């Protein structure tokens, strides 16, 4: 799908969103529900490009998490994904069921069970024999336990991002691609109110009353371009862009690894030795997606795109051979993806300190895509100061996860 460029930039927008991955596209959509054509979404590359973190055909989505607050937030995300699908007429979610597993002495797997119980998430705790009876291609070691959740599944990433972009555009949002940002200048308008003049290489100066930065691995680079009236913004977020290798492994019997007929689940290993996750054979009929969250830190503009052989050999391959039956000893296809990590791997969603009207959503790669619509409502709610029962995660002001009942973003004027 190609989203056409909109060249109308002479007006003063109520809000401009910089970065059109899942966070930015969903933020633009929720803003456009209230502000219509007074919103713009800016992307430095083509829309739906493959250089960031929001492309491809599969992302795991699930309600089960070791962290109770994520389990709670995911209940909301499921609702928002369903509403967007209904509004667009598209299907971006495939329900496959999900299996979390680890050795019995791993705290995280017990936290998964506790969080599921607390928030009434449907789940089953299974022995290795019970897992194998349900999924014959999975053989967990005897000292492991599995947690099966029927609600888990796969989100079609690129299709989902395009869905939110099209919904935003339908509401009047202006979509501007190939717009490399040169400067974000904070100025005063003729009424003495603060505005943002965003200079890009292709669209000139775009003026907005509010600015939201959701630039993924380029978030710090975008913040470095903020020019205050008193000088350059001095803010360094604790974000580390990381190049992660996505691996595809050939399977002997594709029908036994398929997510379409629920013969194989999405899966996550919480064992301290293996931090590995994967999806059924969906993108490619005979290839299982199985990979690690680990990888080297890198500059997103200077990444080499080479596979992380060490991570594959040390983490992924041993688990693949240990747990799965009828799978190739090494991946037959690899590609790289950008992660953006905060120290605690949680999101940073807040107003930039000291800059009224400037907001940022970043971090949390590895569990950010599935939460994209919820983060979008948060950022939209911050931007227009309208809420209706939602949980916000404030990191600048609290420096720890802080759950605040503020209310859902609404469409009311």
Short mmCIF file of C-alpha atoms in Angstrom, two decimals:
data_model
loop_
_atom_site.label_atom_id
_atom_site.label_comp_id
_atom_site.label_asym_id
_atom_site.label_seq_id
_atom_site.Cartn_x
_atom_site.Cartn_y
_atom_site.Cartn_z
CA UNK A 1 0.00 0.00 0.00
CA UNK A 2 1.27 3.47 -0.89
CA UNK A 3 0.16 6.43 1.19
CA UNK A 4 0.32 9.55 -1.01
CA UNK A 5 2.17 12.63 0.16
CA UNK A 6 0.14 15.68 1.14
CA UNK A 7 1.93 18.94 0.29
CA UNK A 8 -0.37 21.38 2.11
CA UNK A 9 1.85 22.73 4.89
CA UNK A 10 1.12 26.48 4.91
CA UNK A 11 -1.41 26.29 7.75
CA UNK A 12 -0.64 26.20 11.46
CA UNK A 13 -1.36 22.69 12.71
CA UNK A 14 -2.70 21.98 16.16
CA UNK A 15 -0.32 19.03 16.39
CA UNK A 16 2.48 17.48 14.35
CA UNK A 17 3.73 13.94 14.95
CA UNK A 18 7.32 13.19 13.89
CA UNK A 19 7.92 9.51 13.11
CA UNK A 20 5.38 7.24 11.41
CA UNK A 21 5.99 3.85 12.99
CA UNK A 22 3.30 2.21 15.09
CA UNK A 23 3.56 4.76 17.93
CA UNK A 24 3.44 7.79 15.65
CA UNK A 25 0.79 6.45 13.28
CA UNK A 26 -1.57 5.48 16.09
CA UNK A 27 -0.94 8.82 17.83
CA UNK A 28 -1.80 10.67 14.61
CA UNK A 29 -4.96 8.61 14.28
CA UNK A 30 -6.21 9.37 17.79
CA UNK A 31 -5.33 13.05 17.39
CA UNK A 32 -7.16 13.19 14.05
CA UNK A 33 -10.31 11.86 15.69
CA UNK A 34 -10.49 15.11 17.63
CA UNK A 35 -8.53 17.59 15.49
CA UNK A 36 -9.28 16.40 11.95
CA UNK A 37 -7.17 18.16 9.32
CA UNK A 38 -5.29 20.17 11.94
CA UNK A 39 -2.89 17.24 12.43
CA UNK A 40 0.15 16.22 10.38
CA UNK A 41 2.21 13.02 10.45
CA UNK A 42 5.81 13.41 9.26
CA UNK A 43 8.15 10.57 8.23
CA UNK A 44 11.80 10.96 7.23
CA UNK A 45 11.68 7.95 4.86
CA UNK A 46 8.91 6.49 2.70
CA UNK A 47 5.83 5.45 4.62
CA UNK A 48 5.99 1.76 5.62
CA UNK A 49 9.76 1.67 5.11
CA UNK A 50 11.86 -1.22 6.45
CA UNK A 51 14.64 0.67 8.26
CA UNK A 52 13.00 0.98 11.67
CA UNK A 53 11.06 -1.20 14.11
CA UNK A 54 7.51 -1.30 12.73
CA UNK A 55 7.80 -3.25 9.47
CA UNK A 56 7.25 -6.86 8.47
CA UNK A 57 4.39 -9.32 8.69
CA UNK A 58 4.51 -10.52 12.27
CA UNK A 59 4.68 -9.18 15.81
CA UNK A 60 3.64 -11.17 18.85
CA UNK A 61 0.70 -9.84 20.81
CA UNK A 62 -0.38 -11.28 24.13
CA UNK A 63 -2.07 -10.55 27.43
CA UNK A 64 0.42 -12.55 29.50
CA UNK A 65 3.34 -10.62 30.99
CA UNK A 66 5.58 -10.98 34.05
CA UNK A 67 4.77 -7.33 34.84
CA UNK A 68 1.23 -6.86 36.16
CA UNK A 69 0.95 -3.33 34.76
CA UNK A 70 1.68 -4.56 31.22
CA UNK A 71 -0.98 -7.23 31.52
CA UNK A 72 -3.44 -4.52 32.55
CA UNK A 73 -2.39 -2.20 29.69
CA UNK A 74 -2.60 -5.01 27.14
CA UNK A 75 -6.27 -5.55 27.95
CA UNK A 76 -6.80 -2.01 26.70
CA UNK A 77 -4.60 -2.54 23.65
CA UNK A 78 -6.67 -5.55 22.59
CA UNK A 79 -9.80 -3.40 22.69
CA UNK A 80 -8.16 -0.62 20.66
CA UNK A 81 -6.81 -3.03 18.04
CA UNK A 82 -10.29 -4.53 17.67
CA UNK A 83 -11.90 -1.11 17.31
CA UNK A 84 -9.40 -0.04 14.64
CA UNK A 85 -9.96 -3.27 12.70
CA UNK A 86 -13.72 -2.72 12.81
CA UNK A 87 -13.41 0.88 11.66
CA UNK A 88 -11.01 0.08 8.83
CA UNK A 89 -12.54 -3.20 7.70
CA UNK A 90 -9.09 -4.81 7.83
CA UNK A 91 -7.86 -7.85 9.71
CA UNK A 92 -4.40 -7.34 11.17
CA UNK A 93 -4.63 -9.81 14.07
CA UNK A 94 -4.33 -13.60 13.77
CA UNK A 95 -5.22 -15.46 16.96
CA UNK A 96 -2.85 -18.41 17.32
CA UNK A 97 -2.68 -18.93 21.06
CA UNK A 98 0.56 -18.41 22.94
CA UNK A 99 2.96 -20.45 25.03
CA UNK A 100 5.25 -18.92 27.66
CA UNK A 101 7.75 -21.35 29.11
CA UNK A 102 10.82 -21.58 31.34
CA UNK A 103 12.43 -23.79 33.95
CA UNK A 104 10.39 -24.15 37.13
CA UNK A 105 12.82 -22.06 39.16
CA UNK A 106 12.60 -19.02 36.84
CA UNK A 107 10.80 -16.16 38.69
CA UNK A 108 9.46 -14.59 35.48
CA UNK A 109 7.28 -17.56 34.55
CA UNK A 110 5.64 -17.50 37.99
CA UNK A 111 5.11 -13.76 37.63
CA UNK A 112 3.34 -14.45 34.33
CA UNK A 113 0.97 -16.82 36.12
CA UNK A 114 0.38 -14.38 38.99
CA UNK A 115 -0.39 -11.47 36.65
CA UNK A 116 -2.78 -13.61 34.60
CA UNK A 117 -4.63 -14.62 37.75
CA UNK A 118 -4.81 -11.05 39.06
CA UNK A 119 -6.32 -9.67 35.85
CA UNK A 120 -8.49 -12.70 35.06
CA UNK A 121 -6.61 -13.64 31.89
CA UNK A 122 -7.59 -17.04 30.50
CA UNK A 123 -4.58 -19.36 30.80
CA UNK A 124 -3.50 -22.92 31.54
CA UNK A 125 -0.37 -24.05 33.36
CA UNK A 126 0.96 -27.12 31.54
CA UNK A 127 3.54 -29.79 32.19
CA UNK A 128 6.03 -30.65 29.42
CA UNK A 129 3.96 -33.76 28.62
CA UNK A 130 0.78 -31.69 28.34
CA UNK A 131 2.53 -29.17 26.09
CA UNK A 132 3.77 -31.97 23.82
CA UNK A 133 0.32 -33.57 23.69
CA UNK A 134 -1.15 -30.29 22.47
CA UNK A 135 1.79 -29.28 20.26
CA UNK A 136 3.72 -32.39 19.13
CA UNK A 137 6.54 -30.30 17.65
CA UNK A 138 7.37 -28.78 21.07
CA UNK A 139 9.30 -30.86 23.61
CA UNK A 140 10.05 -28.93 26.78
CA UNK A 141 12.65 -30.29 29.23
CA UNK A 142 11.23 -32.08 32.26
CA UNK A 143 12.16 -29.23 34.61
CA UNK A 144 10.14 -26.69 32.55
CA UNK A 145 6.57 -25.48 32.82
CA UNK A 146 4.43 -23.88 30.15
CA UNK A 147 1.69 -21.25 30.36
CA UNK A 148 -0.79 -21.37 27.49
CA UNK A 149 -2.93 -18.32 26.70
CA UNK A 150 -5.58 -18.70 23.96
CA UNK A 151 -5.83 -14.92 23.35
CA UNK A 152 -2.25 -14.56 22.09
CA UNK A 153 -1.45 -14.19 18.43
CA UNK A 154 0.27 -12.29 15.66
CA UNK A 155 -0.15 -8.73 14.42
CA UNK A 156 0.64 -8.04 10.76
CA UNK A 157 3.00 -5.16 11.41
CA UNK A 158 3.24 -3.21 8.14
CA UNK A 159 -0.45 -3.73 7.42
CA UNK A 160 -1.31 -2.49 10.92
CA UNK A 161 0.79 0.67 10.59
CA UNK A 162 -0.80 1.37 7.22
CA UNK A 163 -4.23 0.83 8.77
CA UNK A 164 -3.68 3.59 11.32
CA UNK A 165 -2.19 5.91 8.68
CA UNK A 166 -5.20 5.44 6.42
CA UNK A 167 -7.64 5.94 9.29
CA UNK A 168 -5.82 9.13 10.25
CA UNK A 169 -5.87 10.36 6.67
CA UNK A 170 -9.58 9.56 6.43
CA UNK A 171 -10.08 11.91 9.38
CA UNK A 172 -8.18 14.66 7.57
CA UNK A 173 -4.65 14.13 8.88
CA UNK A 174 -1.90 15.34 6.50
CA UNK A 175 0.69 12.65 5.74
CA UNK A 176 4.14 13.94 4.73
CA UNK A 177 6.88 11.46 3.88
CA UNK A 178 10.56 11.76 2.89
CA UNK A 179 10.72 14.78 5.19
CA UNK A 180 14.13 14.86 6.83
CA UNK A 181 13.93 17.23 9.80
CA UNK A 182 16.61 19.93 9.91
CA UNK A 183 15.40 21.89 12.95
CA UNK A 184 12.56 22.03 15.46
CA UNK A 185 12.50 25.65 16.62
CA UNK A 186 10.44 26.74 19.63
CA UNK A 187 9.12 30.27 19.02
CA UNK A 188 6.34 32.68 19.98
CA UNK A 189 3.51 33.53 17.61
CA UNK A 190 1.93 36.98 17.23
CA UNK A 191 -0.26 36.32 20.27
CA UNK A 192 2.71 35.38 22.41
CA UNK A 193 1.83 31.69 22.42
CA UNK A 194 4.49 29.01 22.02
CA UNK A 195 4.66 27.31 18.62
CA UNK A 196 6.99 24.90 16.86
CA UNK A 197 8.53 25.68 13.48
CA UNK A 198 9.66 22.37 12.01
CA UNK A 199 12.01 22.77 9.06
CA UNK A 200 12.30 19.80 6.68
CA UNK A 201 14.31 19.27 3.52
CA UNK A 202 11.26 18.60 1.34
CA UNK A 203 8.31 20.44 2.89
CA UNK A 204 9.87 23.67 4.08
CA UNK A 205 8.67 25.03 7.43
CA UNK A 206 5.75 23.27 9.09
CA UNK A 207 4.24 25.18 12.02
CA UNK A 208 2.40 23.53 14.90
CA UNK A 209 1.11 24.38 18.36
CA UNK A 210 2.11 20.95 19.71
CA UNK A 211 4.82 18.52 18.64
CA UNK A 212 5.06 14.79 19.36
CA UNK A 213 8.31 12.92 18.67
CA UNK A 214 7.91 9.18 18.05
CA UNK A 215 11.02 8.59 15.98
CA UNK A 216 12.09 5.21 17.33
CA UNK A 217 15.84 4.70 17.02
CA UNK A 218 16.10 8.31 15.76
CA UNK A 219 14.42 9.83 18.85
CA UNK A 220 17.60 11.31 20.32
CA UNK A 221 18.64 12.65 16.91
CA UNK A 222 15.26 14.41 16.67
CA UNK A 223 15.58 15.87 20.18
CA UNK A 224 19.06 17.13 19.30
CA UNK A 225 17.42 19.28 16.61
CA UNK A 226 15.18 21.12 19.07
CA UNK A 227 16.20 24.78 19.27
CA UNK A 228 14.79 26.71 22.23
CA UNK A 229 14.69 30.50 22.38
CA UNK A 230 17.48 30.29 24.95
CA UNK A 231 19.58 27.88 22.93
CA UNK A 232 19.75 24.22 22.01
CA UNK A 233 17.69 21.75 24.04
CA UNK A 234 19.98 19.87 26.41
CA UNK A 235 18.32 16.53 27.00
CA UNK A 236 19.86 13.10 26.56
CA UNK A 237 17.48 10.22 27.01
CA UNK A 238 18.83 6.87 28.26
CA UNK A 239 18.00 5.20 24.95
CA UNK A 240 20.20 2.67 23.14
CA UNK A 241 19.37 1.85 19.51
CA UNK A 242 20.14 -1.82 18.95
CA UNK A 243 20.40 -3.93 15.80
CA UNK A 244 18.63 -7.24 16.34
CA UNK A 245 18.77 -10.23 14.01
CA UNK A 246 15.47 -11.83 13.03
CA UNK A 247 15.89 -15.50 12.08
CA UNK A 248 13.77 -17.87 10.02
CA UNK A 249 14.23 -21.62 10.43
CA UNK A 250 13.04 -24.23 7.93
CA UNK A 251 10.56 -26.79 9.24
CA UNK A 252 10.05 -30.32 7.93
CA UNK A 253 6.25 -30.31 8.26
CA UNK A 254 4.84 -26.79 7.71
CA UNK A 255 1.31 -27.85 8.61
CA UNK A 256 2.51 -28.67 12.15
CA UNK A 257 4.03 -25.20 12.61
CA UNK A 258 1.15 -23.19 11.16
CA UNK A 259 -0.51 -20.37 13.05
CA UNK A 260 -3.53 -20.30 10.74
CA UNK A 261 -5.09 -23.49 12.10
CA UNK A 262 -3.69 -22.99 15.62
CA UNK A 263 -1.41 -26.03 15.40
CA UNK A 264 1.49 -23.94 16.68
CA UNK A 265 1.49 -20.96 19.08
CA UNK A 266 3.50 -17.80 19.39
CA UNK A 267 6.06 -18.50 22.09
CA UNK A 268 8.40 -16.82 24.56
CA UNK A 269 11.11 -18.48 26.63
CA UNK A 270 11.75 -16.75 29.95
CA UNK A 271 14.60 -19.03 31.00
CA UNK A 272 17.56 -17.05 32.34
CA UNK A 273 19.83 -18.73 29.78
CA UNK A 274 17.60 -18.24 26.74
CA UNK A 275 15.76 -15.01 26.00
CA UNK A 276 14.11 -16.21 22.81
CA UNK A 277 10.72 -15.67 21.20
CA UNK A 278 9.02 -16.65 17.96
CA UNK A 279 5.92 -16.92 15.82
CA UNK A 280 4.37 -19.74 13.78
CA UNK A 281 5.12 -20.18 10.10
CA UNK A 282 3.05 -17.30 8.70
CA UNK A 283 5.19 -14.88 6.70
CA UNK A 284 6.81 -17.77 4.84
CA UNK A 285 4.82 -21.05 4.81
CA UNK A 286 7.74 -23.33 5.69
CA UNK A 287 9.78 -21.01 7.90
CA UNK A 288 9.46 -20.58 11.67
CA UNK A 289 10.40 -17.15 13.02
CA UNK A 290 12.58 -17.59 16.09
CA UNK A 291 15.00 -14.99 17.41
CA UNK A 292 16.56 -13.17 20.35
CA UNK A 293 16.05 -9.65 21.70
CA UNK A 294 19.81 -9.25 22.02
CA UNK A 295 22.10 -7.45 19.60
CA UNK A 296 24.79 -4.77 19.35
CA UNK A 297 24.09 -1.10 19.97
CA UNK A 298 24.41 0.96 16.81
CA UNK A 299 23.76 4.28 15.10
CA UNK A 300 20.57 3.72 13.06
CA UNK A 301 22.08 5.69 10.17
CA UNK A 302 25.24 3.55 10.16
CA UNK A 303 23.99 0.01 10.75
CA UNK A 304 25.65 -2.75 8.74
CA UNK A 305 22.56 -5.03 8.40
CA UNK A 306 24.77 -8.10 9.01
CA UNK A 307 23.22 -10.98 10.99
CA UNK A 308 24.24 -11.26 14.63
CA UNK A 309 25.93 -14.64 14.36
CA UNK A 310 27.02 -14.69 18.00
CA UNK A 311 23.49 -14.15 19.34
CA UNK A 312 22.16 -16.87 17.01
CA UNK A 313 24.81 -19.42 17.99
CA UNK A 314 24.78 -18.66 21.72
CA UNK A 315 21.09 -18.20 22.42
CA UNK A 316 18.73 -19.06 19.61
CA UNK A 317 20.21 -22.19 18.02
CA UNK A 318 20.65 -24.11 21.31
CA UNK A 319 17.04 -23.49 22.30
CA UNK A 320 15.72 -24.36 18.84
CA UNK A 321 17.46 -27.72 18.92
CA UNK A 322 16.46 -28.32 22.52
CA UNK A 323 12.75 -27.58 22.24
CA UNK A 324 11.48 -27.99 18.67
CA UNK A 325 11.12 -31.17 16.61
CA UNK A 326 11.64 -31.15 12.83
CA UNK A 327 13.47 -27.86 12.41
CA UNK A 328 16.68 -26.94 10.59
CA UNK A 329 19.89 -26.76 12.69
CA UNK A 330 20.52 -23.16 11.63
CA UNK A 331 18.44 -20.34 10.12
CA UNK A 332 18.02 -20.33 6.35
CA UNK A 333 17.16 -16.62 6.21
CA UNK A 334 17.95 -13.63 8.43
CA UNK A 335 17.18 -9.92 8.44
CA UNK A 336 17.91 -7.10 10.87
CA UNK A 337 15.52 -4.89 12.80
CA UNK A 338 16.05 -1.84 15.01
CA UNK A 339 15.23 -1.92 18.71
CA UNK A 340 15.30 1.16 20.95
CA UNK A 341 15.98 0.21 24.55
CA UNK A 342 15.66 2.14 27.80
CA UNK A 343 17.65 0.88 30.82
CA UNK A 344 14.63 -0.90 32.33
CA UNK A 345 13.17 -1.77 28.88
CA UNK A 346 10.02 0.22 29.67
CA UNK A 347 8.59 3.05 27.59
CA UNK A 348 9.34 6.73 27.93
CA UNK A 349 6.05 8.55 27.37
CA UNK A 350 5.86 12.11 28.66
CA UNK A 351 6.24 15.83 28.05
CA UNK A 352 9.82 17.00 27.54
CA UNK A 353 10.85 18.80 30.75
CA UNK A 354 10.64 22.57 30.47
CA UNK A 355 9.18 22.59 26.96
CA UNK A 356 5.42 23.07 27.01
CA UNK A 357 3.73 21.24 24.15
CA UNK A 358 6.65 18.95 23.24
CA UNK A 359 6.08 15.26 23.89
CA UNK A 360 8.00 12.07 23.28
CA UNK A 361 7.12 8.38 23.02
CA UNK A 362 10.05 5.99 22.78
CA UNK A 363 11.74 2.87 24.08
CA UNK A 364 10.28 -0.45 25.09
CA UNK A 365 11.24 -2.30 21.92
CA UNK A 366 10.36 -5.96 22.12
CA UNK A 367 6.96 -5.14 23.59
CA UNK A 368 6.07 -1.77 22.06
CA UNK A 369 4.30 -2.74 18.84
CA UNK A 370 1.44 -4.57 20.50
CA UNK A 371 1.04 -1.63 22.88
CA UNK A 372 1.12 0.92 20.03
CA UNK A 373 -2.56 1.98 20.17
CA UNK A 374 -2.44 2.41 23.95
CA UNK A 375 0.68 4.56 23.70
CA UNK A 376 -1.05 6.49 20.92
CA UNK A 377 -3.98 7.31 23.20
CA UNK A 378 -1.56 8.41 25.91
CA UNK A 379 0.34 10.79 23.64
CA UNK A 380 -2.86 12.09 22.07
CA UNK A 381 -4.31 12.64 25.53
CA UNK A 382 -1.23 14.54 26.67
CA UNK A 383 -1.34 16.67 23.54
CA UNK A 384 -4.96 17.81 23.73
CA UNK A 385 -5.43 17.49 27.50
CA UNK A 386 -8.52 15.33 27.07
CA UNK A 387 -8.78 12.01 28.87
CA UNK A 388 -11.27 9.27 29.63
CA UNK A 389 -9.92 6.48 31.85
CA UNK A 390 -6.48 5.65 30.68
CA UNK A 391 -3.25 4.68 32.26
CA UNK A 392 -0.26 6.85 31.49
CA UNK A 393 3.36 5.95 31.98
CA UNK A 394 5.40 8.96 33.10
CA UNK A 395 9.15 8.57 33.01
CA UNK A 396 10.56 12.11 32.96
CA UNK A 397 8.66 13.30 35.99
CA UNK A 398 8.82 10.16 38.11
CA UNK A 399 11.88 8.33 36.70
CA UNK A 400 10.09 5.10 37.57
CA UNK A 401 6.96 3.49 36.18
CA UNK A 402 4.04 5.50 37.52
CA UNK A 403 0.51 4.38 36.80
CA UNK A 404 -2.01 7.18 36.92
CA UNK A 405 -5.71 6.83 36.27
CA UNK A 406 -6.36 9.75 33.94
CA UNK A 407 -9.08 8.60 31.53
CA UNK A 408 -9.44 7.58 27.90
CA UNK A 409 -8.81 10.02 25.10
CA UNK A 410 -12.20 11.02 23.71
CA UNK A 411 -13.50 12.42 20.47
CA UNK A 412 -15.56 15.14 22.08
CA UNK A 413 -14.90 18.75 21.13
#
